[in-house]
Amino acid sequence: MRKIFRMLAVAFTLPAAGAATSAVTSARADVLAQISISQQTMTVYVDGFPRYTWPVSTARAPYATPRGSFRPQRLERSWYSRVYNNAPMPYAIFFHYGFAVHGTNQTRALGRPASHGCVRLPTSAARELFTLVKQHGMSNSRIVVGI
């Protein structure tokens, strides 16, 4: 399936000789973080190509991680939760009110729901995503949370 996706991505993103690329590039984000709640994974696409797949932890019952397509609203390299006992949230990318994608030191919980609604990643992965969003810009980045 991935091989087919990559072939389609190449076919639809490479311009014909002499063709303009603005129509293709304006319709997508340079950085796309696609989060699957059912699989507890995040796949990061850069310029339409998959670059990383990481385990995540989204909300455990009775909490919820917001679903939808979001632009990053704020980046915080070092942040502490004001709501949950000053919990560290390194490399936080806030995408919807107080919800963020961020690093965690609770790596044993990755791959299953464990948060109060944020999307937790290994800290090294959160740093990489944070760097990509900074490099490409928040307006050229998107976070998509789905089932």
CSV table of N, CA and C in Angstrom, one decimal:
chain,number,residue,atom,x,y,z
A,1,MET,N,0.8,-1.2,0.0
A,1,MET,CA,0.0,0.0,0.0
A,1,MET,C,0.9,1.3,0.0
A,2,ARG,N,1.9,1.3,0.8
A,2,ARG,CA,2.8,2.4,0.9
A,2,ARG,C,3.5,2.7,-0.4
A,3,LYS,N,3.9,1.6,-1.1
A,3,LYS,CA,4.6,1.7,-2.4
A,3,LYS,C,3.6,2.3,-3.4
A,4,ILE,N,2.4,1.9,-3.4
A,4,ILE,CA,1.4,2.5,-4.3
A,4,ILE,C,1.2,4.0,-3.9
A,5,PHE,N,1.1,4.3,-2.7
A,5,PHE,CA,1.0,5.7,-2.2
A,5,PHE,C,2.2,6.6,-2.7
A,6,ARG,N,3.4,6.0,-2.5
A,6,ARG,CA,4.6,6.8,-3.0
A,6,ARG,C,4.6,7.0,-4.5
A,7,MET,N,4.2,5.9,-5.3
A,7,MET,CA,4.1,6.1,-6.7
A,7,MET,C,3.1,7.1,-7.1
A,8,LEU,N,1.9,7.1,-6.5
A,8,LEU,CA,0.9,8.1,-6.7
A,8,LEU,C,1.4,9.5,-6.4
A,9,ALA,N,2.1,9.6,-5.2
A,9,ALA,CA,2.6,10.9,-4.8
A,9,ALA,C,3.6,11.5,-5.8
A,10,VAL,N,4.4,10.6,-6.3
A,10,VAL,CA,5.4,11.1,-7.2
A,10,VAL,C,4.7,11.5,-8.5
A,11,ALA,N,3.8,10.7,-9.0
A,11,ALA,CA,3.0,11.0,-10.2
A,11,ALA,C,2.3,12.3,-10.1
A,12,PHE,N,1.7,12.6,-9.0
A,12,PHE,CA,1.0,13.9,-8.9
A,12,PHE,C,1.7,15.1,-8.4
A,13,THR,N,3.0,14.9,-7.9
A,13,THR,CA,3.7,16.1,-7.5
A,13,THR,C,4.9,16.4,-8.4
A,14,LEU,N,5.3,15.5,-9.3
A,14,LEU,CA,6.3,15.9,-10.3
A,14,LEU,C,5.7,16.6,-11.5
A,15,PRO,N,6.1,17.8,-11.8
A,15,PRO,CA,5.5,18.5,-13.0
A,15,PRO,C,6.0,17.9,-14.3
A,16,ALA,N,5.1,18.0,-15.3
A,16,ALA,CA,5.6,17.7,-16.7
A,16,ALA,C,6.6,18.7,-17.1
A,17,ALA,N,7.4,18.4,-18.1
A,17,ALA,CA,8.5,19.3,-18.5
A,17,ALA,C,7.9,20.6,-18.8
A,18,GLY,N,8.4,21.7,-18.2
A,18,GLY,CA,8.0,23.0,-18.4
A,18,GLY,C,6.7,23.4,-17.7
A,19,ALA,N,6.1,22.5,-17.0
A,19,ALA,CA,4.8,22.9,-16.4
A,19,ALA,C,5.1,23.6,-15.0
A,20,ALA,N,4.2,24.5,-14.7
A,20,ALA,CA,4.3,25.2,-13.4
A,20,ALA,C,3.8,24.3,-12.3
A,21,THR,N,4.4,24.5,-11.1
A,21,THR,CA,4.1,23.6,-9.9
A,21,THR,C,3.2,24.3,-8.9
A,22,SER,N,2.9,25.5,-9.1
A,22,SER,CA,2.2,26.3,-8.1
A,22,SER,C,0.8,25.7,-7.7
A,23,ALA,N,0.1,25.1,-8.7
A,23,ALA,CA,-1.2,24.5,-8.3
A,23,ALA,C,-1.0,23.3,-7.4
A,24,VAL,N,0.0,22.5,-7.6
A,24,VAL,CA,0.2,21.3,-6.8
A,24,VAL,C,0.7,21.8,-5.4
A,25,THR,N,1.7,22.6,-5.3
A,25,THR,CA,2.3,23.0,-4.0
A,25,THR,C,1.4,23.8,-3.1
A,26,SER,N,0.5,24.6,-3.7
A,26,SER,CA,-0.4,25.4,-2.9
A,26,SER,C,-1.5,24.6,-2.2
A,27,ALA,N,-1.8,23.4,-2.7
A,27,ALA,CA,-2.9,22.6,-2.2
A,27,ALA,C,-2.5,21.7,-1.0
A,28,ARG,N,-1.3,21.7,-0.6
A,28,ARG,CA,-0.9,20.8,0.5
A,28,ARG,C,0.1,21.5,1.4
A,29,ALA,N,0.2,20.9,2.6
A,29,ALA,CA,1.2,21.5,3.6
A,29,ALA,C,2.5,20.9,3.3
A,30,ASP,N,3.6,21.7,3.6
A,30,ASP,CA,4.9,21.2,3.4
A,30,ASP,C,5.2,20.2,4.5
A,31,VAL,N,4.7,20.4,5.7
A,31,VAL,CA,4.8,19.4,6.8
A,31,VAL,C,3.4,19.0,7.2
A,32,LEU,N,3.2,17.7,7.1
A,32,LEU,CA,1.9,17.1,7.5
A,32,LEU,C,2.1,16.1,8.6
A,33,ALA,N,1.6,16.3,9.8
A,33,ALA,CA,1.6,15.3,10.8
A,33,ALA,C,0.3,14.6,10.9
A,34,GLN,N,0.2,13.4,10.5
A,34,GLN,CA,-1.1,12.7,10.4
A,34,GLN,C,-1.1,11.7,11.6
A,35,ILE,N,-2.1,11.9,12.5
A,35,ILE,CA,-2.2,11.1,13.7
A,35,ILE,C,-3.4,10.1,13.6
A,36,SER,N,-3.1,8.9,13.9
A,36,SER,CA,-4.2,7.8,13.9
A,36,SER,C,-4.5,7.5,15.3
A,37,ILE,N,-5.7,7.8,15.8
A,37,ILE,CA,-6.1,7.5,17.2
A,37,ILE,C,-6.2,6.0,17.3
A,38,SER,N,-6.8,5.3,16.3
A,38,SER,CA,-7.0,3.8,16.5
A,38,SER,C,-5.6,3.1,16.4
A,39,GLN,N,-4.7,3.6,15.7
A,39,GLN,CA,-3.4,2.9,15.6
A,39,GLN,C,-2.3,3.4,16.6
A,40,GLN,N,-2.6,4.6,17.2
A,40,GLN,CA,-1.7,5.3,18.1
A,40,GLN,C,-0.4,5.5,17.4
A,41,THR,N,-0.4,6.1,16.2
A,41,THR,CA,0.8,6.4,15.5
A,41,THR,C,0.7,7.8,14.9
A,42,MET,N,1.8,8.4,14.6
A,42,MET,CA,1.9,9.6,13.8
A,42,MET,C,2.8,9.4,12.6
A,43,THR,N,2.3,9.7,11.4
A,43,THR,CA,3.2,9.7,10.2
A,43,THR,C,3.4,11.1,9.8
A,44,VAL,N,4.6,11.5,9.6
A,44,VAL,CA,5.0,12.8,9.2
A,44,VAL,C,5.4,12.8,7.7
A,45,TYR,N,4.7,13.6,7.0
A,45,TYR,CA,5.0,13.8,5.6
A,45,TYR,C,5.7,15.1,5.4
A,46,VAL,N,6.7,15.1,4.6
A,46,VAL,CA,7.4,16.4,4.2
A,46,VAL,C,7.4,16.5,2.7
A,47,ASP,N,6.8,17.6,2.2
A,47,ASP,CA,6.6,17.8,0.8
A,47,ASP,C,5.9,16.6,0.1
A,48,GLY,N,4.9,16.0,0.8
A,48,GLY,CA,4.1,15.0,0.2
A,48,GLY,C,4.7,13.6,0.4
A,49,PHE,N,5.9,13.4,0.9
A,49,PHE,CA,6.5,12.1,1.1
A,49,PHE,C,6.6,11.7,2.5
A,50,PRO,N,6.3,10.5,2.9
A,50,PRO,CA,6.4,10.0,4.3
A,50,PRO,C,7.8,10.0,4.7
A,51,ARG,N,8.1,10.7,5.9
A,51,ARG,CA,9.5,10.7,6.4
A,51,ARG,C,9.6,9.9,7.7
A,52,TYR,N,8.6,10.0,8.6
A,52,TYR,CA,8.7,9.4,9.9
A,52,TYR,C,7.4,8.7,10.2
A,53,THR,N,7.4,7.6,11.0
A,53,THR,CA,6.3,7.1,11.6
A,53,THR,C,6.7,6.8,13.1
A,54,TRP,N,6.0,7.4,14.0
A,54,TRP,CA,6.3,7.2,15.4
A,54,TRP,C,5.1,6.8,16.2
A,55,PRO,N,5.3,6.1,17.3
A,55,PRO,CA,4.2,5.7,18.2
A,55,PRO,C,3.8,7.0,19.0
A,56,VAL,N,2.5,7.1,19.3
A,56,VAL,CA,2.1,8.2,20.1
A,56,VAL,C,1.1,7.7,21.2
A,57,SER,N,0.8,8.6,22.1
A,57,SER,CA,-0.3,8.4,23.1
A,57,SER,C,-1.2,9.5,23.0
A,58,THR,N,-2.5,9.2,22.7
A,58,THR,CA,-3.5,10.2,22.7
A,58,THR,C,-4.4,10.0,24.0
A,59,ALA,N,-5.5,10.6,24.0
A,59,ALA,CA,-6.3,10.7,25.2
A,59,ALA,C,-6.8,9.3,25.6
A,60,ARG,N,-6.8,9.1,26.9
A,60,ARG,CA,-7.4,7.9,27.5
A,60,ARG,C,-8.8,8.3,28.0
A,61,ALA,N,-9.7,7.3,28.2
A,61,ALA,CA,-11.0,7.6,28.7
A,61,ALA,C,-10.9,8.2,30.1
A,62,PRO,N,-11.7,9.1,30.4
A,62,PRO,CA,-12.8,9.7,29.7
A,62,PRO,C,-12.5,11.0,28.9
A,63,TYR,N,-11.2,11.2,28.7
A,63,TYR,CA,-10.7,12.4,28.0
A,63,TYR,C,-10.8,12.2,26.5
A,64,ALA,N,-10.5,13.3,25.7
A,64,ALA,CA,-10.6,13.2,24.3
A,64,ALA,C,-9.5,14.0,23.6
A,65,THR,N,-9.0,13.5,22.6
A,65,THR,CA,-8.1,14.3,21.7
A,65,THR,C,-8.9,14.9,20.6
A,66,PRO,N,-8.8,16.2,20.3
A,66,PRO,CA,-9.6,16.8,19.3
A,66,PRO,C,-9.3,16.2,17.9
A,67,ARG,N,-10.3,15.9,17.2
A,67,ARG,CA,-10.2,15.3,15.8
A,67,ARG,C,-10.4,16.4,14.8
A,68,GLY,N,-9.7,16.3,13.7
A,68,GLY,CA,-9.8,17.3,12.6
A,68,GLY,C,-8.5,17.7,12.0
A,69,SER,N,-8.5,18.8,11.3
A,69,SER,CA,-7.3,19.3,10.6
A,69,SER,C,-7.0,20.6,11.2
A,70,PHE,N,-5.8,20.8,11.7
A,70,PHE,CA,-5.4,22.0,12.4
A,70,PHE,C,-4.1,22.6,11.9
A,71,ARG,N,-3.9,23.9,12.0
A,71,ARG,CA,-2.6,24.5,11.8
A,71,ARG,C,-2.0,24.7,13.2
A,72,PRO,N,-0.7,24.6,13.3
A,72,PRO,CA,-0.1,24.9,14.5
A,72,PRO,C,-0.3,26.4,14.9
A,73,GLN,N,-0.6,26.6,16.2
A,73,GLN,CA,-0.9,28.0,16.7
A,73,GLN,C,0.2,28.6,17.4
A,74,ARG,N,1.0,27.7,18.1
A,74,ARG,CA,2.1,28.3,18.9
A,74,ARG,C,3.1,27.2,19.1
A,75,LEU,N,4.4,27.5,19.1
A,75,LEU,CA,5.5,26.6,19.4
A,75,LEU,C,6.2,27.0,20.7
A,76,GLU,N,6.4,26.0,21.6
A,76,GLU,CA,7.1,26.3,22.8
A,76,GLU,C,8.1,25.2,23.0
A,77,ARG,N,9.4,25.5,23.0
A,77,ARG,CA,10.4,24.5,23.1
A,77,ARG,C,10.4,23.9,24.5
A,78,SER,N,10.2,24.7,25.5
A,78,SER,CA,10.1,24.2,26.9
A,78,SER,C,8.8,24.7,27.5
A,79,TRP,N,7.9,23.8,27.9
A,79,TRP,CA,6.6,24.2,28.4
A,79,TRP,C,6.2,23.3,29.5
A,80,TYR,N,5.5,23.8,30.5
A,80,TYR,CA,5.0,23.0,31.6
A,80,TYR,C,3.5,23.2,31.7
A,81,SER,N,2.8,22.1,31.9
A,81,SER,CA,1.3,22.2,32.0
A,81,SER,C,0.9,23.0,33.2
A,82,ARG,N,0.0,23.9,33.0
A,82,ARG,CA,-0.5,24.7,34.1
A,82,ARG,C,-1.7,24.0,34.7
A,83,VAL,N,-2.2,23.0,34.0
A,83,VAL,CA,-3.4,22.3,34.5
A,83,VAL,C,-3.1,20.9,35.2
A,84,TYR,N,-2.0,20.2,34.7
A,84,TYR,CA,-1.7,18.9,35.2
A,84,TYR,C,-0.4,18.9,35.9
A,85,ASN,N,-0.3,19.4,37.1
A,85,ASN,CA,0.8,19.3,38.0
A,85,ASN,C,2.2,19.7,37.4
A,86,ASN,N,2.1,20.7,36.6
A,86,ASN,CA,3.4,21.3,36.0
A,86,ASN,C,4.1,20.2,35.2
A,87,ALA,N,3.4,19.3,34.6
A,87,ALA,CA,4.0,18.2,33.8
A,87,ALA,C,4.8,18.8,32.6
A,88,PRO,N,6.0,18.3,32.4
A,88,PRO,CA,6.8,18.8,31.3
A,88,PRO,C,6.2,18.5,29.9
A,89,MET,N,6.3,19.4,29.0
A,89,MET,CA,5.7,19.3,27.7
A,89,MET,C,6.8,19.8,26.7
A,90,PRO,N,7.9,19.1,26.6
A,90,PRO,CA,9.0,19.6,25.7
A,90,PRO,C,8.6,19.6,24.2
A,91,TYR,N,9.1,20.6,23.5
A,91,TYR,CA,8.9,20.8,22.1
A,91,TYR,C,7.4,20.7,21.8
A,92,ALA,N,6.6,21.5,22.5
A,92,ALA,CA,5.2,21.6,22.3
A,92,ALA,C,4.8,22.4,21.1
A,93,ILE,N,3.9,21.8,20.3
A,93,ILE,CA,3.3,22.4,19.2
A,93,ILE,C,1.8,22.5,19.5
A,94,PHE,N,1.3,23.7,19.9
A,94,PHE,CA,-0.1,23.8,20.3
A,94,PHE,C,-0.9,23.9,19.0
A,95,PHE,N,-2.0,23.2,18.9
A,95,PHE,CA,-2.8,23.1,17.6
A,95,PHE,C,-4.3,23.4,17.8
A,96,HIS,N,-4.8,23.4,19.1
A,96,HIS,CA,-6.2,23.6,19.3
A,96,HIS,C,-6.4,23.9,20.7
A,97,TYR,N,-6.6,25.2,21.0
A,97,TYR,CA,-6.8,25.7,22.4
A,97,TYR,C,-5.5,25.2,23.2
A,98,GLY,N,-5.7,24.5,24.3
A,98,GLY,CA,-4.6,24.0,25.1
A,98,GLY,C,-4.0,22.7,24.7
A,99,PHE,N,-4.5,22.1,23.6
A,99,PHE,CA,-4.0,20.8,23.1
A,99,PHE,C,-2.7,21.0,22.3
A,100,ALA,N,-1.8,20.0,22.5
A,100,ALA,CA,-0.5,20.1,21.8
A,100,ALA,C,0.0,18.7,21.5
A,101,VAL,N,0.9,18.7,20.5
A,101,VAL,CA,1.8,17.6,20.2
A,101,VAL,C,3.0,17.9,21.0
A,102,HIS,N,3.5,17.0,21.8
A,102,HIS,CA,4.7,17.3,22.6
A,102,HIS,C,5.5,16.0,23.0
A,103,GLY,N,6.7,16.2,23.4
A,103,GLY,CA,7.5,15.1,23.9
A,103,GLY,C,7.0,14.6,25.3
A,104,THR,N,7.4,13.4,25.6
A,104,THR,CA,7.1,12.9,27.0
A,104,THR,C,8.2,12.0,27.5
A,105,ASN,N,8.3,12.0,28.8
A,105,ASN,CA,9.3,11.0,29.4
A,105,ASN,C,8.6,9.8,29.8
A,106,GLN,N,7.3,9.6,29.6
A,106,GLN,CA,6.5,8.5,29.9
A,106,GLN,C,6.4,7.5,28.6
A,107,THR,N,7.6,7.1,28.2
A,107,THR,CA,7.7,6.3,26.9
A,107,THR,C,7.1,5.0,27.0
A,108,ARG,N,6.9,4.4,28.2
A,108,ARG,CA,6.3,3.1,28.3
A,108,ARG,C,4.8,3.1,27.9
A,109,ALA,N,4.2,4.3,27.9
A,109,ALA,CA,2.8,4.4,27.6
A,109,ALA,C,2.6,4.7,26.1
A,110,LEU,N,3.7,4.9,25.3
A,110,LEU,CA,3.5,5.2,23.9
A,110,LEU,C,2.9,4.0,23.2
A,111,GLY,N,2.1,4.2,22.2
A,111,GLY,CA,1.4,3.1,21.5
A,111,GLY,C,0.0,2.8,22.1
A,112,ARG,N,-0.4,3.5,23.1
A,112,ARG,CA,-1.7,3.3,23.7
A,112,ARG,C,-2.2,4.6,24.3
A,113,PRO,N,-3.5,4.8,24.4
A,113,PRO,CA,-4.1,6.0,25.0
A,113,PRO,C,-3.6,6.2,26.4
A,114,ALA,N,-3.1,7.4,26.7
A,114,ALA,CA,-2.6,7.6,28.1
A,114,ALA,C,-2.7,9.0,28.5
A,115,SER,N,-3.0,9.9,27.6
A,115,SER,CA,-2.9,11.4,28.0
A,115,SER,C,-4.3,11.9,28.4
A,116,HIS,N,-4.3,13.2,28.7
A,116,HIS,CA,-5.5,13.9,29.0
A,116,HIS,C,-6.1,14.6,27.8
A,117,GLY,N,-5.4,14.3,26.6
A,117,GLY,CA,-5.9,14.9,25.4
A,117,GLY,C,-4.8,15.3,24.4
A,118,CYS,N,-3.7,15.6,24.9
A,118,CYS,CA,-2.5,16.0,24.1
A,118,CYS,C,-2.1,14.7,23.3
A,119,VAL,N,-1.2,15.0,22.3
A,119,VAL,CA,-0.6,13.9,21.6
A,119,VAL,C,0.8,13.8,22.1
A,120,ARG,N,1.2,12.7,22.7
A,120,ARG,CA,2.5,12.6,23.3
A,120,ARG,C,3.4,11.8,22.3
A,121,LEU,N,4.7,12.2,22.2
A,121,LEU,CA,5.6,11.5,21.3
A,121,LEU,C,6.9,11.3,22.1
A,122,PRO,N,7.8,10.4,21.6
A,122,PRO,CA,9.1,10.4,22.2
A,122,PRO,C,9.7,11.8,22.1
A,123,THR,N,10.5,12.2,23.1
A,123,THR,CA,11.0,13.6,23.0
A,123,THR,C,11.9,13.8,21.8
A,124,SER,N,12.7,12.8,21.4
A,124,SER,CA,13.5,13.0,20.2
A,124,SER,C,12.6,13.2,19.0
A,125,ALA,N,11.5,12.5,18.9
A,125,ALA,CA,10.6,12.7,17.7
A,125,ALA,C,9.9,14.1,17.8
A,126,ALA,N,9.5,14.5,19.0
A,126,ALA,CA,8.9,15.8,19.2
A,126,ALA,C,9.9,16.9,18.7
A,127,ARG,N,11.1,16.7,19.1
A,127,ARG,CA,12.2,17.7,18.7
A,127,ARG,C,12.3,17.8,17.2
A,128,GLU,N,12.3,16.6,16.5
A,128,GLU,CA,12.4,16.6,15.1
A,128,GLU,C,11.2,17.2,14.4
A,129,LEU,N,10.0,16.9,14.9
A,129,LEU,CA,8.8,17.6,14.3
A,129,LEU,C,8.8,19.1,14.6
A,130,PHE,N,9.1,19.5,15.8
A,130,PHE,CA,9.2,20.9,16.1
A,130,PHE,C,10.2,21.6,15.2
A,131,THR,N,11.3,21.0,14.9
A,131,THR,CA,12.3,21.6,14.0
A,131,THR,C,11.8,21.7,12.6
A,132,LEU,N,11.1,20.7,12.1
A,132,LEU,CA,10.5,20.7,10.8
A,132,LEU,C,9.4,21.9,10.7
A,133,VAL,N,8.6,22.0,11.7
A,133,VAL,CA,7.6,23.0,11.7
A,133,VAL,C,8.2,24.4,11.7
A,134,LYS,N,9.3,24.6,12.5
A,134,LYS,CA,10.0,25.9,12.5
A,134,LYS,C,10.6,26.2,11.1
A,135,GLN,N,11.2,25.2,10.5
A,135,GLN,CA,11.9,25.4,9.2
A,135,GLN,C,10.9,25.7,8.1
A,136,HIS,N,9.8,25.0,8.1
A,136,HIS,CA,8.8,25.2,7.0
A,136,HIS,C,7.8,26.3,7.3
A,137,GLY,N,7.6,26.6,8.6
A,137,GLY,CA,6.7,27.6,9.0
A,137,GLY,C,5.4,27.0,9.4
A,138,MET,N,4.8,27.7,10.4
A,138,MET,CA,3.5,27.2,10.9
A,138,MET,C,2.4,27.2,9.9
A,139,SER,N,2.5,28.2,9.0
A,139,SER,CA,1.4,28.4,8.0
A,139,SER,C,1.6,27.3,6.9
A,140,ASN,N,2.7,26.7,6.8
A,140,ASN,CA,2.9,25.6,5.8
A,140,ASN,C,2.9,24.2,6.5
A,141,SER,N,2.4,24.1,7.7
A,141,SER,CA,2.3,22.9,8.4
A,141,SER,C,0.9,22.6,8.8
A,142,ARG,N,0.6,21.3,9.0
A,142,ARG,CA,-0.8,20.9,9.3
A,142,ARG,C,-0.7,19.7,10.2
A,143,ILE,N,-1.6,19.6,11.2
A,143,ILE,CA,-1.7,18.5,12.1
A,143,ILE,C,-3.1,17.9,11.9
A,144,VAL,N,-3.2,16.7,11.5
A,144,VAL,CA,-4.5,16.0,11.2
A,144,VAL,C,-4.7,14.9,12.1
A,145,VAL,N,-5.7,14.9,12.9
A,145,VAL,CA,-6.0,13.9,13.9
A,145,VAL,C,-7.3,13.1,13.4
A,146,GLY,N,-7.1,11.9,13.2
A,146,GLY,CA,-8.3,11.1,12.7
A,146,GLY,C,-8.4,9.8,13.5
A,147,ILE,N,-9.4,9.0,13.1
A,147,ILE,CA,-9.7,7.7,13.8
A,147,ILE,C,-8.7,6.7,13.3
